[in-house]
mmCIF file of C-alpha atoms and ligand atoms in Angstrom:
data_model
loop_
_atom_site.group_PDB
_atom_site.id
_atom_site.type_symbol
_atom_site.label_atom_id
_atom_site.label_comp_id
_atom_site.label_asym_id
_atom_site.label_seq_id
_atom_site.Cartn_x
_atom_site.Cartn_y
_atom_site.Cartn_z
ATOM 1 C CA MET K 1 42.928 25.339 -36.241
ATOM 2 C CA ILE K 2 44.277 24.409 -32.805
ATOM 3 C CA ALA K 3 43.194 27.803 -31.471
ATOM 4 C CA ASP K 4 39.703 27.171 -32.845
ATOM 5 C CA LYS K 5 39.551 23.807 -31.058
ATOM 6 C CA VAL K 6 40.705 25.357 -27.798
ATOM 7 C CA ASN K 7 38.086 28.079 -28.124
ATOM 8 C CA ALA K 8 35.438 25.496 -28.896
ATOM 9 C CA MET K 9 36.440 23.513 -25.805
ATOM 10 C CA LYS K 10 36.268 26.677 -23.707
ATOM 11 C CA LEU K 11 32.729 27.169 -24.895
ATOM 12 C CA LEU K 12 31.766 23.528 -24.452
ATOM 13 C CA LEU K 13 33.342 22.881 -21.050
ATOM 14 C CA PRO K 14 30.760 24.807 -18.988
ATOM 15 C CA LEU K 15 28.018 22.984 -20.886
ATOM 16 C CA ILE K 16 29.624 19.583 -20.250
ATOM 17 C CA PHE K 17 30.088 20.491 -16.576
ATOM 18 C CA THR K 18 26.428 21.547 -16.273
ATOM 19 C CA LEU K 19 25.229 18.366 -17.958
ATOM 20 C CA LEU K 20 27.395 16.203 -15.718
ATOM 21 C CA THR K 21 26.384 17.857 -12.455
ATOM 22 C CA THR K 22 22.706 17.894 -13.463
ATOM 23 C CA SER K 23 22.754 14.196 -14.242
ATOM 24 C CA LEU K 24 24.568 13.487 -10.967
ATOM 25 C CA LYS K 25 21.982 15.488 -9.046
ATOM 26 C CA ALA K 26 19.197 13.524 -10.735
ATOM 27 C CA GLN K 27 20.530 10.204 -9.429
ATOM 28 C CA PRO K 28 18.965 8.678 -6.321
ATOM 29 C CA PRO K 29 21.115 9.095 -3.190
ATOM 30 C CA TYR K 30 23.934 6.674 -2.565
ATOM 31 C CA PRO K 31 22.800 3.505 -0.777
ATOM 32 C CA SER K 32 22.278 4.054 2.937
ATOM 33 C CA PRO K 33 24.030 1.781 5.453
ATOM 34 C CA LEU K 34 20.474 1.069 6.589
ATOM 35 C CA ASP K 35 19.776 -0.750 3.326
ATOM 36 C CA THR K 36 21.587 -3.838 4.564
ATOM 37 C CA ILE K 37 20.174 -3.572 8.101
ATOM 38 C CA LEU K 38 16.530 -2.914 7.173
ATOM 39 C CA PRO K 39 16.021 -2.777 3.387
ATOM 40 C CA VAL K 40 12.420 -1.450 3.433
ATOM 41 C CA ARG K 41 11.448 1.567 5.567
ATOM 42 C CA GLY K 42 7.969 2.518 4.491
ATOM 43 C CA LEU K 43 5.003 4.748 5.151
ATOM 44 C CA CYS K 44 1.482 3.947 3.932
ATOM 45 C CA LEU K 45 -1.052 6.733 3.714
ATOM 46 C CA GLY K 46 -3.995 8.006 1.689
ATOM 47 C CA ALA K 47 -3.766 10.157 -1.400
ATOM 48 C CA PRO K 48 -3.309 13.797 -0.402
ATOM 49 C CA SER K 49 -6.092 16.169 -1.376
ATOM 50 C CA THR K 50 -5.253 18.673 -4.089
ATOM 51 C CA GLU K 51 -5.178 21.395 -1.394
ATOM 52 C CA ASP K 52 -2.575 19.421 0.546
ATOM 53 C CA LEU K 53 -0.396 18.598 -2.429
ATOM 54 C CA ASP K 54 2.330 21.189 -1.881
ATOM 55 C CA ARG K 55 2.542 20.393 1.826
ATOM 56 C CA PHE K 56 2.720 16.696 1.038
ATOM 57 C CA VAL K 57 5.514 17.214 -1.489
ATOM 58 C CA LYS K 58 7.395 19.264 1.113
ATOM 59 C CA PHE K 59 6.844 16.453 3.640
ATOM 60 C CA ILE K 60 8.444 13.967 1.226
ATOM 61 C CA ASP K 61 11.274 16.317 0.341
ATOM 62 C CA GLU K 62 12.198 17.321 3.881
ATOM 63 C CA GLU K 63 10.835 14.792 6.368
ATOM 64 C CA CYS K 64 10.723 11.449 4.554
ATOM 65 C CA SER K 65 14.269 11.955 3.283
ATOM 66 C CA ARG K 66 15.546 13.022 6.728
ATOM 67 C CA LEU K 67 13.867 10.046 8.435
ATOM 68 C CA ASN K 68 15.289 7.476 5.960
ATOM 69 C CA VAL K 69 11.870 6.592 4.530
ATOM 70 C CA ASN K 70 12.478 4.754 1.247
ATOM 71 C CA LEU K 71 8.950 3.535 0.432
ATOM 72 C CA LEU K 72 5.589 5.257 0.126
ATOM 73 C CA VAL K 73 2.489 3.139 -0.366
ATOM 74 C CA LEU K 74 -0.160 5.608 -1.486
ATOM 75 C CA ARG K 75 -3.808 4.611 -1.228
ATOM 76 C CA ILE K 76 -5.216 6.234 -4.331
ATOM 77 C CA GLY K 77 -8.410 4.279 -4.977
ATOM 78 C CA THR K 78 -10.580 6.493 -7.171
ATOM 79 C CA SER K 79 -8.972 9.733 -5.932
ATOM 80 C CA TYR K 80 -7.325 10.259 -9.282
ATOM 81 C CA ARG K 81 -8.757 11.715 -12.466
ATOM 82 C CA TYR K 82 -8.573 8.481 -14.472
ATOM 83 C CA GLN K 83 -8.725 8.980 -18.204
ATOM 84 C CA SER K 84 -9.131 5.295 -19.055
ATOM 85 C CA ARG K 85 -12.214 5.016 -16.834
ATOM 86 C CA PRO K 86 -13.630 8.529 -16.400
ATOM 87 C CA GLU K 87 -16.814 7.001 -14.983
ATOM 88 C CA LEU K 88 -14.808 5.934 -11.905
ATOM 89 C CA ALA K 89 -12.711 9.085 -11.536
ATOM 90 C CA ASN K 90 -13.188 11.455 -8.654
ATOM 91 C CA PRO K 91 -13.477 14.914 -10.260
ATOM 92 C CA ASP K 92 -11.717 16.383 -7.214
ATOM 93 C CA GLY K 93 -8.957 13.766 -7.308
ATOM 94 C CA LEU K 94 -5.310 14.269 -8.172
ATOM 95 C CA THR K 95 -4.426 15.310 -11.696
ATOM 96 C CA LYS K 96 -1.617 13.785 -13.727
ATOM 97 C CA GLU K 97 0.491 16.930 -13.215
ATOM 98 C CA GLN K 98 0.015 16.730 -9.433
ATOM 99 C CA VAL K 99 1.003 13.061 -9.377
ATOM 100 C CA LYS K 100 4.156 13.944 -11.314
ATOM 101 C CA LYS K 101 5.125 16.413 -8.559
ATOM 102 C CA ILE K 102 4.886 13.588 -6.012
ATOM 103 C CA VAL K 103 6.844 11.251 -8.300
ATOM 104 C CA ALA K 104 9.612 13.842 -8.774
ATOM 105 C CA ALA K 105 9.941 14.524 -5.037
ATOM 106 C CA ALA K 106 10.140 10.816 -4.250
ATOM 107 C CA ARG K 107 12.617 10.105 -7.037
ATOM 108 C CA LYS K 108 14.905 12.892 -5.857
ATOM 109 C CA HIS K 109 15.398 10.983 -2.593
ATOM 110 C CA GLY K 110 15.344 7.439 -3.957
ATOM 111 C CA ILE K 111 11.903 6.757 -2.427
ATOM 112 C CA ARG K 112 9.899 4.015 -4.133
ATOM 113 C CA ILE K 113 6.186 4.654 -4.636
ATOM 114 C CA VAL K 114 3.673 1.800 -4.724
ATOM 115 C CA PRO K 115 0.149 3.033 -5.560
ATOM 116 C CA MET K 116 -2.856 1.196 -4.104
ATOM 117 C CA VAL K 117 -6.382 0.614 -5.317
ATOM 118 C CA ASN K 118 -8.466 -1.770 -3.196
ATOM 119 C CA LEU K 119 -9.426 -4.800 -5.259
ATOM 120 C CA LEU K 120 -11.874 -7.561 -4.247
ATOM 121 C CA GLY K 121 -12.780 -6.255 -0.743
ATOM 122 C CA HIS K 122 -13.316 -2.806 0.751
ATOM 123 C CA GLN K 123 -15.831 -1.794 -1.913
ATOM 124 C CA SER K 124 -17.967 0.064 0.666
ATOM 125 C CA TRP K 125 -17.400 1.796 3.954
ATOM 126 C CA HIS K 126 -20.115 1.832 6.635
ATOM 127 C CA GLY K 127 -23.207 3.239 4.863
ATOM 128 C CA LYS K 128 -21.393 4.407 1.748
ATOM 129 C CA LEU K 129 -20.957 2.336 -1.389
ATOM 130 C CA GLY K 130 -17.634 2.694 -3.199
ATOM 131 C CA LYS K 131 -17.409 4.118 -6.692
ATOM 132 C CA LEU K 132 -16.874 0.766 -8.461
ATOM 133 C CA LEU K 133 -20.116 -0.794 -7.195
ATOM 134 C CA THR K 134 -22.000 2.483 -7.539
ATOM 135 C CA VAL K 135 -21.197 2.603 -11.252
ATOM 136 C CA TYR K 136 -21.215 -1.170 -11.781
ATOM 137 C CA PRO K 137 -23.761 -2.640 -9.296
ATOM 138 C CA GLU K 138 -23.685 -5.915 -11.235
ATOM 139 C CA PHE K 139 -20.189 -6.621 -9.802
ATOM 140 C CA ASP K 140 -21.542 -6.736 -6.203
ATOM 141 C CA GLU K 141 -20.906 -10.135 -4.517
ATOM 142 C CA THR K 142 -23.876 -9.537 -2.164
ATOM 143 C CA PRO K 143 -26.475 -7.419 -4.032
ATOM 144 C CA TRP K 144 -29.111 -8.573 -1.528
ATOM 145 C CA VAL K 145 -27.313 -6.843 1.366
ATOM 146 C CA ASP K 146 -28.437 -3.224 1.790
ATOM 147 C CA LEU K 147 -26.079 -0.726 3.354
ATOM 148 C CA PRO K 148 -27.436 0.834 6.558
ATOM 149 C CA THR K 149 -29.209 4.154 6.108
ATOM 150 C CA GLY K 150 -28.664 5.061 9.765
ATOM 151 C CA LYS K 151 -25.675 4.449 11.964
ATOM 152 C CA TYR K 152 -23.408 1.566 10.930
ATOM 153 C CA GLU K 153 -22.787 -0.919 13.733
ATOM 154 C CA TRP K 154 -20.576 -3.972 14.076
ATOM 155 C CA PRO K 155 -21.559 -6.747 14.562
ATOM 156 C CA ASN K 156 -24.711 -6.705 12.433
ATOM 157 C CA GLU K 157 -27.173 -9.290 11.085
ATOM 158 C CA ASP K 158 -25.698 -9.306 7.595
ATOM 159 C CA GLY K 159 -22.110 -9.718 8.763
ATOM 160 C CA LEU K 160 -21.480 -6.548 6.737
ATOM 161 C CA TYR K 161 -18.050 -5.031 7.153
ATOM 162 C CA CYS K 162 -17.291 -3.978 3.577
ATOM 163 C CA LYS K 163 -18.783 -5.041 0.259
ATOM 164 C CA SER K 164 -16.704 -7.133 -2.155
ATOM 165 C CA TYR K 165 -16.840 -7.456 -5.889
ATOM 166 C CA CYS K 166 -17.494 -10.908 -7.301
ATOM 167 C CA PRO K 167 -14.131 -12.239 -8.490
ATOM 168 C CA LEU K 168 -15.877 -14.511 -10.992
ATOM 169 C CA HIS K 169 -17.979 -11.794 -12.635
ATOM 170 C CA PRO K 170 -16.950 -11.910 -16.311
ATOM 171 C CA GLY K 171 -16.741 -8.117 -16.665
ATOM 172 C CA VAL K 172 -14.974 -6.966 -13.523
ATOM 173 C CA HIS K 173 -11.330 -7.406 -14.540
ATOM 174 C CA ASP K 174 -11.626 -5.424 -17.772
ATOM 175 C CA VAL K 175 -12.649 -2.478 -15.629
ATOM 176 C CA VAL K 176 -10.315 -2.752 -12.634
ATOM 177 C CA PHE K 177 -7.239 -3.623 -14.700
ATOM 178 C CA ASP K 178 -7.674 -0.326 -16.573
ATOM 179 C CA LEU K 179 -7.312 1.437 -13.213
ATOM 180 C CA VAL K 180 -4.317 -0.727 -12.291
ATOM 181 C CA ASP K 181 -2.563 0.010 -15.592
ATOM 182 C CA GLU K 182 -3.232 3.741 -15.532
ATOM 183 C CA ILE K 183 -2.263 4.322 -11.897
ATOM 184 C CA THR K 184 0.987 2.327 -12.157
ATOM 185 C CA GLU K 185 1.867 4.171 -15.354
ATOM 186 C CA VAL K 186 1.257 7.667 -13.981
ATOM 187 C CA PHE K 187 3.233 6.877 -10.806
ATOM 188 C CA GLU K 188 5.968 5.227 -12.942
ATOM 189 C CA ALA K 189 5.690 2.336 -10.478
ATOM 190 C CA ASP K 190 7.174 -1.136 -10.706
ATOM 191 C CA ALA K 191 4.713 -2.518 -8.132
ATOM 192 C CA PHE K 192 1.004 -2.190 -7.365
ATOM 193 C CA HIS K 193 -0.782 -2.694 -4.031
ATOM 194 C CA ALA K 194 -4.198 -4.347 -4.376
ATOM 195 C CA GLY K 195 -5.184 -4.144 -0.680
ATOM 196 C CA MET K 196 -7.257 -7.366 -0.394
ATOM 197 C CA ASP K 197 -7.478 -7.174 3.403
ATOM 198 C CA GLU K 198 -10.493 -8.000 5.560
ATOM 199 C CA VAL K 199 -12.390 -9.673 2.719
ATOM 200 C CA PHE K 200 -15.385 -11.045 4.595
ATOM 201 C CA TYR K 201 -17.809 -11.417 1.677
ATOM 202 C CA LEU K 202 -16.375 -14.177 -0.509
ATOM 203 C CA ALA K 203 -17.751 -17.438 -1.937
ATOM 204 C CA GLU K 204 -21.245 -16.389 -0.908
ATOM 205 C CA ASP K 205 -23.828 -19.184 -1.220
ATOM 206 C CA LYS K 206 -26.286 -16.904 -2.967
ATOM 207 C CA CYS K 207 -23.779 -15.737 -5.585
ATOM 208 C CA PRO K 208 -24.644 -17.728 -8.740
ATOM 209 C CA ARG K 209 -20.946 -17.924 -9.694
ATOM 210 C CA CYS K 210 -19.193 -18.351 -6.321
ATOM 211 C CA GLY K 211 -21.720 -20.294 -4.242
ATOM 212 C CA GLY K 212 -20.275 -23.608 -3.028
ATOM 213 C CA ARG K 213 -16.713 -22.856 -4.078
ATOM 214 C CA ASP K 214 -13.668 -23.061 -1.813
ATOM 215 C CA PRO K 215 -12.923 -19.573 -0.365
ATOM 216 C CA ALA K 216 -9.163 -20.260 -0.312
ATOM 217 C CA GLU K 217 -9.187 -21.204 -3.997
ATOM 218 C CA LEU K 218 -11.332 -18.199 -4.890
ATOM 219 C CA PHE K 219 -9.072 -15.814 -2.981
ATOM 220 C CA ALA K 220 -5.921 -17.391 -4.418
ATOM 221 C CA GLY K 221 -7.429 -17.307 -7.903
ATOM 222 C CA GLU K 222 -8.047 -13.571 -7.647
ATOM 223 C CA VAL K 223 -4.564 -12.861 -6.240
ATOM 224 C CA THR K 224 -2.996 -14.944 -9.008
ATOM 225 C CA ARG K 225 -5.043 -13.263 -11.727
ATOM 226 C CA ILE K 226 -3.986 -9.779 -10.581
ATOM 227 C CA ARG K 227 -0.381 -10.945 -10.131
ATOM 228 C CA ASN K 228 -0.286 -12.394 -13.652
ATOM 229 C CA HIS K 229 -1.694 -9.211 -15.135
ATOM 230 C CA LEU K 230 1.036 -7.165 -13.445
ATOM 231 C CA ALA K 231 3.809 -9.676 -14.173
ATOM 232 C CA ALA K 232 3.067 -9.408 -17.902
ATOM 233 C CA SER K 233 4.474 -5.864 -17.765
ATOM 234 C CA GLY K 234 7.228 -6.660 -15.232
ATOM 235 C CA LYS K 235 5.454 -5.327 -12.154
ATOM 236 C CA GLU K 236 5.014 -6.829 -8.691
ATOM 237 C CA LEU K 237 1.804 -7.374 -6.735
ATOM 238 C CA TRP K 238 1.658 -6.326 -3.083
ATOM 239 C CA ILE K 239 -1.212 -7.260 -0.755
ATOM 240 C CA TRP K 240 -2.068 -7.134 2.962
ATOM 241 C CA GLY K 241 -1.428 -10.493 4.642
ATOM 242 C CA ASP K 242 -4.439 -11.094 6.884
ATOM 243 C CA ARG K 243 -6.426 -13.457 4.604
ATOM 244 C CA LEU K 244 -3.385 -15.766 4.448
ATOM 245 C CA ILE K 245 -3.145 -16.318 8.227
ATOM 246 C CA ASP K 246 -5.350 -18.918 9.941
ATOM 247 C CA GLY K 247 -7.141 -16.865 12.587
ATOM 248 C CA LYS K 248 -8.407 -19.900 14.506
ATOM 249 C CA THR K 249 -5.176 -21.883 14.828
ATOM 250 C CA THR K 250 -3.062 -18.823 15.585
ATOM 251 C CA GLY K 251 -5.629 -17.192 17.896
ATOM 252 C CA ILE K 252 -5.181 -13.951 15.982
ATOM 253 C CA GLY K 253 -8.889 -13.845 15.087
ATOM 254 C CA GLU K 254 -11.003 -12.492 12.255
ATOM 255 C CA TRP K 255 -9.412 -9.081 11.545
ATOM 256 C CA GLU K 256 -5.653 -9.448 11.427
ATOM 257 C CA ALA K 257 -6.119 -13.051 10.280
ATOM 258 C CA SER K 258 -8.803 -15.077 8.516
ATOM 259 C CA MET K 259 -11.773 -16.899 10.035
ATOM 260 C CA ASN K 260 -13.449 -17.409 6.653
ATOM 261 C CA ASN K 261 -11.372 -20.261 5.295
ATOM 262 C CA THR K 262 -9.047 -18.304 3.034
ATOM 263 C CA ALA K 263 -5.781 -19.095 4.840
ATOM 264 C CA ARG K 264 -4.796 -22.059 2.659
ATOM 265 C CA ALA K 265 -4.406 -19.543 -0.172
ATOM 266 C CA LEU K 266 -0.926 -19.026 1.332
ATOM 267 C CA HIS K 267 0.063 -22.259 -0.421
ATOM 268 C CA LEU K 268 -1.771 -21.519 -3.676
ATOM 269 C CA ILE K 269 -0.495 -18.078 -4.724
ATOM 270 C CA PRO K 270 2.773 -17.211 -6.522
ATOM 271 C CA LYS K 271 5.717 -16.667 -4.183
ATOM 272 C CA ASP K 272 6.647 -13.314 -5.700
ATOM 273 C CA VAL K 273 3.625 -11.548 -4.173
ATOM 274 C CA VAL K 274 4.909 -9.143 -1.498
ATOM 275 C CA ILE K 275 3.072 -9.444 1.824
ATOM 276 C CA ASN K 276 2.308 -6.457 4.075
ATOM 277 C CA ASP K 277 1.728 -8.109 7.448
ATOM 278 C CA TRP K 278 -0.237 -5.701 9.644
ATOM 279 C CA HIS K 279 -0.582 -6.159 13.397
ATOM 280 C CA TYR K 280 -1.702 -3.199 15.440
ATOM 281 C CA ASP K 281 -2.150 -4.477 19.003
ATOM 282 C CA ARG K 282 0.563 -7.133 19.382
ATOM 283 C CA ALA K 283 3.849 -7.938 17.747
ATOM 284 C CA ASP K 284 2.673 -11.247 16.260
ATOM 285 C CA PRO K 285 5.621 -13.214 14.822
ATOM 286 C CA THR K 286 3.831 -13.923 11.531
ATOM 287 C CA ALA K 287 6.597 -12.430 9.377
ATOM 288 C CA ALA K 288 8.270 -15.821 9.909
ATOM 289 C CA LEU K 289 5.189 -17.623 8.550
ATOM 290 C CA PHE K 290 5.438 -15.699 5.300
ATOM 291 C CA ALA K 291 9.218 -15.704 4.922
ATOM 292 C CA LEU K 292 9.517 -19.440 5.621
ATOM 293 C CA ASN K 293 6.840 -20.074 3.013
ATOM 294 C CA GLY K 294 8.844 -18.204 0.401
ATOM 295 C CA PHE K 295 7.362 -14.703 0.521
ATOM 296 C CA ARG K 296 8.960 -11.304 1.034
ATOM 297 C CA VAL K 297 7.254 -9.656 4.002
ATOM 298 C CA ILE K 298 7.024 -6.171 5.497
ATOM 299 C CA THR K 299 5.631 -5.740 9.027
ATOM 300 C CA CYS K 300 3.154 -2.889 9.548
ATOM 301 C CA PRO K 301 2.208 -1.147 12.823
ATOM 302 C CA TRP K 302 -0.330 1.692 13.237
ATOM 303 C CA ARG K 303 -0.964 3.696 16.394
ATOM 304 C CA LYS K 304 0.796 1.977 19.280
ATOM 305 C CA SER K 305 4.437 2.939 19.552
ATOM 306 C CA ASP K 306 5.314 0.059 21.873
ATOM 307 C CA VAL K 307 3.891 -2.408 19.327
ATOM 308 C CA GLY K 308 5.731 -0.718 16.456
ATOM 309 C CA LEU K 309 9.033 -0.830 18.339
ATOM 310 C CA ALA K 310 8.492 -4.470 19.363
ATOM 311 C CA GLU K 311 7.772 -5.328 15.720
ATOM 312 C CA LEU K 312 10.955 -3.581 14.599
ATOM 313 C CA ASP K 313 12.898 -5.541 17.220
ATOM 314 C CA LEU K 314 11.319 -8.791 16.000
ATOM 315 C CA MET K 315 12.074 -7.967 12.353
ATOM 316 C CA LEU K 316 15.733 -7.307 13.201
ATOM 317 C CA LYS K 317 15.949 -10.544 15.205
ATOM 318 C CA PHE K 318 14.436 -12.509 12.331
ATOM 319 C CA ARG K 319 16.987 -11.005 9.943
ATOM 320 C CA ALA K 320 19.848 -11.711 12.354
ATOM 321 C CA GLY K 321 18.799 -15.328 12.889
ATOM 322 C CA ALA K 322 17.690 -16.190 9.367
ATOM 323 C CA THR K 323 19.473 -18.450 6.912
ATOM 324 C CA PRO K 324 21.049 -16.697 3.917
ATOM 325 C CA THR K 325 18.158 -18.119 1.883
ATOM 326 C CA THR K 326 15.429 -16.440 3.934
ATOM 327 C CA LYS K 327 17.132 -13.336 5.341
ATOM 328 C CA ASP K 328 16.158 -10.891 2.634
ATOM 329 C CA ARG K 329 12.562 -12.051 2.639
ATOM 330 C CA PHE K 330 12.351 -10.215 5.983
ATOM 331 C CA GLN K 331 12.242 -6.913 4.147
ATOM 332 C CA GLY K 332 11.492 -4.343 6.813
ATOM 333 C CA MET K 333 8.816 -2.113 8.311
ATOM 334 C CA MET K 334 5.996 0.105 7.082
ATOM 335 C CA GLN K 335 4.086 2.584 9.267
ATOM 336 C CA THR K 336 0.384 2.756 8.381
ATOM 337 C CA VAL K 337 -1.740 5.910 8.645
ATOM 338 C CA TRP K 338 -5.507 5.474 8.728
ATOM 339 C CA SER K 339 -6.706 9.022 9.225
ATOM 340 C CA GLY K 340 -6.849 11.400 6.313
ATOM 341 C CA THR K 341 -3.399 12.492 5.219
ATOM 342 C CA SER K 342 -4.318 16.079 6.029
ATOM 343 C CA HIS K 343 -4.897 15.255 9.700
ATOM 344 C CA PHE K 344 -1.713 13.175 9.826
ATOM 345 C CA LEU K 345 0.282 16.146 8.512
ATOM 346 C CA ASP K 346 -1.485 18.563 10.896
ATOM 347 C CA VAL K 347 -0.481 16.451 13.893
ATOM 348 C CA TYR K 348 2.985 15.794 12.468
ATOM 349 C CA TYR K 349 3.702 19.516 12.193
ATOM 350 C CA GLY K 350 2.123 20.320 15.584
ATOM 351 C CA GLU K 351 -0.808 22.183 14.035
ATOM 352 C CA ALA K 352 -3.412 19.856 15.583
ATOM 353 C CA GLU K 353 -3.708 17.491 18.521
ATOM 354 C CA ASN K 354 -3.999 13.737 18.086
ATOM 355 C CA LYS K 355 -7.674 12.946 18.794
ATOM 356 C CA ASP K 356 -7.525 9.143 18.650
ATOM 357 C CA PRO K 357 -8.349 7.800 22.149
ATOM 358 C CA ASN K 358 -6.847 4.421 21.261
ATOM 359 C CA GLY K 359 -3.400 5.523 20.187
ATOM 360 C CA ASP K 360 -1.318 8.002 18.208
ATOM 361 C CA GLN K 361 -0.175 7.087 14.698
ATOM 362 C CA ASP K 362 2.018 10.189 14.404
ATOM 363 C CA ALA K 363 3.848 9.284 17.607
ATOM 364 C CA CYS K 364 4.278 5.689 16.406
ATOM 365 C CA PHE K 365 5.696 6.941 13.094
ATOM 366 C CA LYS K 366 8.132 9.300 14.811
ATOM 367 C CA GLU K 367 9.289 6.772 17.408
ATOM 368 C CA LEU K 368 9.623 3.963 14.878
ATOM 369 C CA PHE K 369 11.709 6.057 12.491
ATOM 370 C CA HIS K 370 13.778 7.525 15.293
ATOM 371 C CA ALA K 371 14.650 3.943 16.311
ATOM 372 C CA ILE K 372 15.387 3.042 12.681
ATOM 373 C CA GLY K 373 17.702 6.070 12.419
ATOM 374 C CA GLN K 374 19.647 4.807 15.431
ATOM 375 C CA LEU K 375 20.476 1.550 13.638
ATOM 376 C CA LYS K 376 23.007 3.188 11.315
HETATM 377 ZN ZN1 LIG A 1 -19.377 -14.260 -6.817
#
């Protein structure tokens, strides 16, 4: 009997060893010393094309891990083959299997993924209407504004930057929440990014539902509605911060802050919304505005390395000087990429030249993360 047990153990031991080592390998890496210095070290970029998928997965596996990236905000929009809303799905978008490859690569290195679909604003770009308003034109906040057939120019008579959906349309949330639920599920995400930046069309006088209403209350109402939907399944809402900053009082203006009376929404939305505070030309100290009002905040540069490095410096100073109550609201940094992901990867790997005359997002990313690596 004893001999049988010994033999059985001999047979089982390799299996137990394999199971143990496999489960250890599947765990995220041990916490980095950087986690206490700068908890969030992110990169925000568009969904990779299906052709770029393998290269993108390799980029996560080799580069993001090496550079201490621990957050990817992926702008998916309709570039996914949604099953809940096939009418909004891009037939060339990512498949479920492809998304799972991204999820696995990120998980291997303890990188959190937050998928993004633009809600409220950014429902058109220049002369092109987005998929939501193409399929559901009744959701358009400004149906009387035609998109230009020729070259788009800013400024223009209509004040057209991007179209918005009407947040008070009775049918819009049934549709967009299906996208929110499906994209967070497929990415196995515990947070969702709703964009909500640069919303210029809001509370339009000619909208039969919104005309005459307070833009701050309308904006806050939409943020709160999305937040509550996510909170019901234990997920966080992330948004860009610009509509919550008073562009007039701060002098920051109408892009990186609000000149359309939405800023008071800062005091009307739930404090657990995570703010992505983007400033591309100056290191504005607005992270303090958000943190001191109770919000977690991540500062986001783009294509100017000196600005990105100054913002990192400011973030570290805020953390060093903060009270224990506010310190961890200063969460960290996130590099933004506004070209296609394919071009970003081309430049990253030296296969193409940066062609942006106003800056170099790849250089900013590399310099920012080099500086972050030095903090250890
Ligand atoms: Zn409306």
